[in-house]
Amino acid sequence: METGRRFRNEFLLLNAGFILLSFTIVNFLLPSKLTAGGTTGIAMILYHIYSIPVSWGFFLLNIPLVVMGYYIFGGRYGLKTIYGIIAISIYTEAVSRWMRVDYLEEVFHLYPLIGALTGGVLSGVGVGLAVATGGNTGGTTILAQIIEKYFKVKIGTTLNIADISIVALSGILLGRGSALFTILSLFICGRVVNIIRYREGWSYEGDT
């Protein structure tokens, strides 16, 4: 009974995080011409340049990274990662089709700081919920969890450092104006992840 309830709670938290992250990508980050970190950020850059759907770009870029997480953290982690990649791809596509808030694009074009602040907080909560249950959103989150395991560096800190290259790339390809707001958004995201991840009672790491 206890195991079943724990699994249900993990499942609900995972999906809450994935849905929130997908909603934030579509309605806050993309309209603001901001990027996220890791493979999500690369997928967003590809969307702006080549109109490749973020859902497909994210899915294809993450496939090779699943193997790394599987071998280091075990089968359960691998299953959660695979599920996370598939779920985020599906949720992002669904939000793009049926939950897109079109007027936000005009708002964030005029006030990009609002997009950076709200996008950073919401994406941080989404990633934090996933990490707190032993899963992740793929990409650099996998690398961040590996570094935490072997070098004891906090996940949010590693994400901030690793994502600098993505910000630089977006600044070159999409314009320097959005790069500064992207840095702010990523910093806020990393701080929120740390708050959620290391709060007592949130982590399920002992079961993975």
Coordinates of C-alpha atoms in Angstrom, one line a residue:
M1 CA 0.0 0.0 0.0
E2 CA 2.8 2.4 1.0
T3 CA 4.8 1.5 -2.1
G4 CA 1.8 2.1 -4.3
R5 CA 1.0 5.5 -2.8
R6 CA 4.7 6.5 -3.1
F7 CA 4.7 5.5 -6.8
R8 CA 1.5 7.4 -7.4
N9 CA 2.9 10.5 -5.8
E10 CA 6.1 10.3 -7.8
F11 CA 4.1 9.8 -11.0
L12 CA 1.9 12.9 -10.3
L13 CA 4.9 15.1 -9.4
L14 CA 6.8 14.0 -12.5
N15 CA 3.9 14.8 -14.8
A16 CA 3.1 18.1 -13.0
G17 CA 6.7 19.1 -13.7
F18 CA 6.7 18.0 -17.3
I19 CA 3.4 19.8 -18.0
L20 CA 4.5 23.0 -16.4
L21 CA 7.8 23.0 -18.2
S22 CA 6.0 22.4 -21.6
F23 CA 3.5 25.2 -20.9
T24 CA 6.4 27.5 -20.0
I25 CA 8.4 26.7 -23.1
V26 CA 5.5 27.4 -25.5
N27 CA 3.8 30.4 -23.8
F28 CA 6.7 32.2 -22.0
L29 CA 10.1 31.3 -23.5
L30 CA 9.4 31.0 -27.2
P31 CA 7.3 34.2 -27.4
S32 CA 10.0 36.1 -25.6
K33 CA 12.6 34.6 -28.0
L34 CA 14.4 33.2 -25.0
T35 CA 16.0 29.8 -24.9
A36 CA 16.2 27.1 -22.2
G37 CA 19.3 25.1 -21.4
G38 CA 20.7 21.9 -22.9
T39 CA 18.8 20.0 -25.6
T40 CA 15.7 22.0 -25.0
G41 CA 17.5 25.2 -25.8
I42 CA 19.0 23.7 -28.9
A43 CA 15.6 22.5 -30.0
M44 CA 14.2 26.0 -29.5
I45 CA 17.0 27.6 -31.5
L46 CA 16.2 25.1 -34.3
Y47 CA 12.6 26.1 -34.1
H48 CA 13.4 29.8 -34.5
I49 CA 15.8 29.2 -37.4
Y50 CA 14.3 26.2 -39.3
S51 CA 10.8 26.0 -37.9
I52 CA 11.4 22.5 -36.6
P53 CA 8.8 21.8 -33.9
V54 CA 10.4 21.9 -30.4
S55 CA 8.8 18.6 -29.5
W56 CA 10.5 16.7 -32.3
G57 CA 13.9 18.5 -31.9
F58 CA 13.8 17.8 -28.2
F59 CA 13.0 14.1 -28.7
L60 CA 15.6 13.4 -31.3
L61 CA 18.4 15.3 -29.5
N62 CA 17.8 13.4 -26.2
I63 CA 17.9 9.9 -27.5
P64 CA 21.7 9.4 -27.2
L65 CA 21.8 10.8 -23.7
V66 CA 19.4 8.2 -22.3
V67 CA 22.0 5.5 -22.6
M68 CA 24.4 7.5 -20.4
G69 CA 21.8 7.9 -17.6
Y70 CA 20.8 4.2 -17.9
Y71 CA 24.3 2.8 -17.3
I72 CA 25.1 5.2 -14.4
F73 CA 21.9 5.3 -12.5
G74 CA 20.3 2.0 -13.4
G75 CA 17.2 0.7 -15.1
R76 CA 14.6 2.6 -13.1
Y77 CA 16.4 5.9 -13.8
G78 CA 16.6 5.0 -17.5
L79 CA 12.8 4.3 -17.6
K80 CA 12.0 7.6 -15.9
T81 CA 14.3 9.4 -18.3
I82 CA 12.8 7.8 -21.4
Y83 CA 9.3 8.5 -20.0
G84 CA 10.3 12.1 -19.3
I85 CA 11.6 12.7 -22.8
I86 CA 8.5 11.1 -24.4
A87 CA 6.1 12.9 -22.1
I88 CA 7.7 16.4 -22.5
S89 CA 7.7 15.9 -26.3
I90 CA 4.0 15.0 -26.2
Y91 CA 3.0 17.7 -23.7
T92 CA 4.9 20.3 -25.7
E93 CA 3.2 19.3 -28.9
A94 CA -0.2 19.3 -27.1
V95 CA 0.3 22.7 -25.6
S96 CA 1.5 24.1 -29.0
R97 CA -1.7 22.8 -30.6
W98 CA -4.4 23.5 -27.9
M99 CA -3.0 25.6 -25.1
R100 CA -1.0 28.3 -26.8
V101 CA -1.8 31.8 -25.5
D102 CA -1.1 33.9 -28.6
Y103 CA -1.4 37.4 -27.1
L104 CA 1.6 36.6 -24.8
E105 CA 3.9 37.0 -27.8
E106 CA 3.1 40.7 -28.1
V107 CA 3.3 41.2 -24.3
F108 CA 6.7 39.6 -24.0
H109 CA 8.0 41.4 -27.1
L110 CA 7.3 44.7 -25.4
Y111 CA 8.3 43.5 -21.9
P112 CA 11.0 40.7 -22.3
L113 CA 11.9 41.1 -18.6
I114 CA 8.5 39.7 -17.6
G115 CA 9.0 36.7 -19.8
A116 CA 12.5 36.1 -18.4
L117 CA 11.3 36.3 -14.8
T118 CA 8.2 34.3 -15.0
G119 CA 9.7 31.8 -17.5
G120 CA 12.7 31.3 -15.1
V121 CA 10.5 30.6 -12.1
L122 CA 8.0 28.3 -13.8
S123 CA 10.7 26.3 -15.7
G124 CA 12.6 26.0 -12.4
V125 CA 9.6 24.6 -10.7
G126 CA 9.0 22.2 -13.5
V127 CA 12.5 20.8 -13.6
G128 CA 12.7 20.8 -9.8
L129 CA 9.6 18.7 -9.5
A130 CA 11.0 16.1 -11.9
V131 CA 14.4 16.0 -10.3
A132 CA 12.9 15.7 -6.8
T133 CA 11.2 12.4 -7.8
G134 CA 14.4 10.9 -9.2
G135 CA 13.6 11.7 -12.8
N136 CA 14.8 14.5 -15.1
T137 CA 13.9 16.4 -18.2
G138 CA 16.8 15.0 -20.3
G139 CA 19.7 16.9 -21.8
T140 CA 22.1 18.7 -19.4
T141 CA 20.0 17.6 -16.5
I142 CA 21.4 14.1 -17.0
L143 CA 24.9 15.4 -17.0
A144 CA 24.1 17.6 -13.9
Q145 CA 22.9 14.6 -12.0
I146 CA 26.0 12.6 -12.9
I147 CA 28.3 15.4 -11.7
E148 CA 26.3 15.6 -8.5
K149 CA 26.7 11.9 -7.9
Y150 CA 30.5 11.9 -8.4
F151 CA 31.6 15.5 -7.5
K152 CA 28.8 16.6 -5.1
V153 CA 28.1 19.8 -7.1
K154 CA 24.5 21.0 -6.8
I155 CA 22.4 20.2 -9.9
G156 CA 21.2 23.8 -10.3
T157 CA 24.7 25.1 -10.2
T158 CA 25.9 22.7 -12.9
L159 CA 22.9 23.6 -15.1
N160 CA 23.8 27.3 -14.9
I161 CA 27.4 26.6 -15.9
A162 CA 26.6 24.1 -18.7
D163 CA 24.0 26.3 -20.3
I164 CA 26.3 29.2 -20.9
S165 CA 27.3 27.7 -24.3
I166 CA 23.6 27.5 -25.3
V167 CA 23.1 31.1 -24.3
A168 CA 26.1 32.2 -26.4
L169 CA 24.8 30.2 -29.4
S170 CA 21.4 31.8 -29.1
G171 CA 23.0 35.2 -28.8
I172 CA 24.9 34.7 -32.0
L173 CA 22.0 33.2 -34.0
L174 CA 19.0 35.0 -32.5
G175 CA 20.5 38.3 -31.5
R176 CA 22.4 39.6 -28.4
G177 CA 19.3 41.4 -27.1
S178 CA 17.6 38.2 -25.9
A179 CA 20.8 36.6 -24.6
L180 CA 20.9 38.7 -21.4
F181 CA 17.3 37.9 -20.6
T182 CA 18.0 34.3 -21.3
I183 CA 20.9 34.3 -18.8
L184 CA 18.6 35.9 -16.2
S185 CA 15.9 33.3 -16.9
L186 CA 18.4 30.4 -16.6
F187 CA 19.9 31.7 -13.4
I188 CA 16.5 32.0 -11.8
C189 CA 15.6 28.5 -13.0
G190 CA 18.8 27.1 -11.5
R191 CA 18.1 28.7 -8.1
V192 CA 14.5 27.4 -8.0
V193 CA 15.7 23.9 -8.9
N194 CA 18.1 24.0 -6.0
I195 CA 15.4 25.2 -3.6
I196 CA 13.1 22.4 -4.6
R197 CA 15.7 19.7 -4.9
Y198 CA 17.4 20.2 -1.5
R199 CA 14.3 20.9 0.5
E200 CA 13.8 18.3 3.2
G201 CA 11.2 15.7 2.3
W202 CA 11.2 16.3 -1.5
S203 CA 13.9 14.0 -2.7
Y204 CA 13.2 10.4 -3.6
E205 CA 16.9 9.7 -4.4
G206 CA 17.2 6.8 -2.0
D207 CA 14.8 4.7 -4.1
T208 CA 16.5 5.1 -7.4

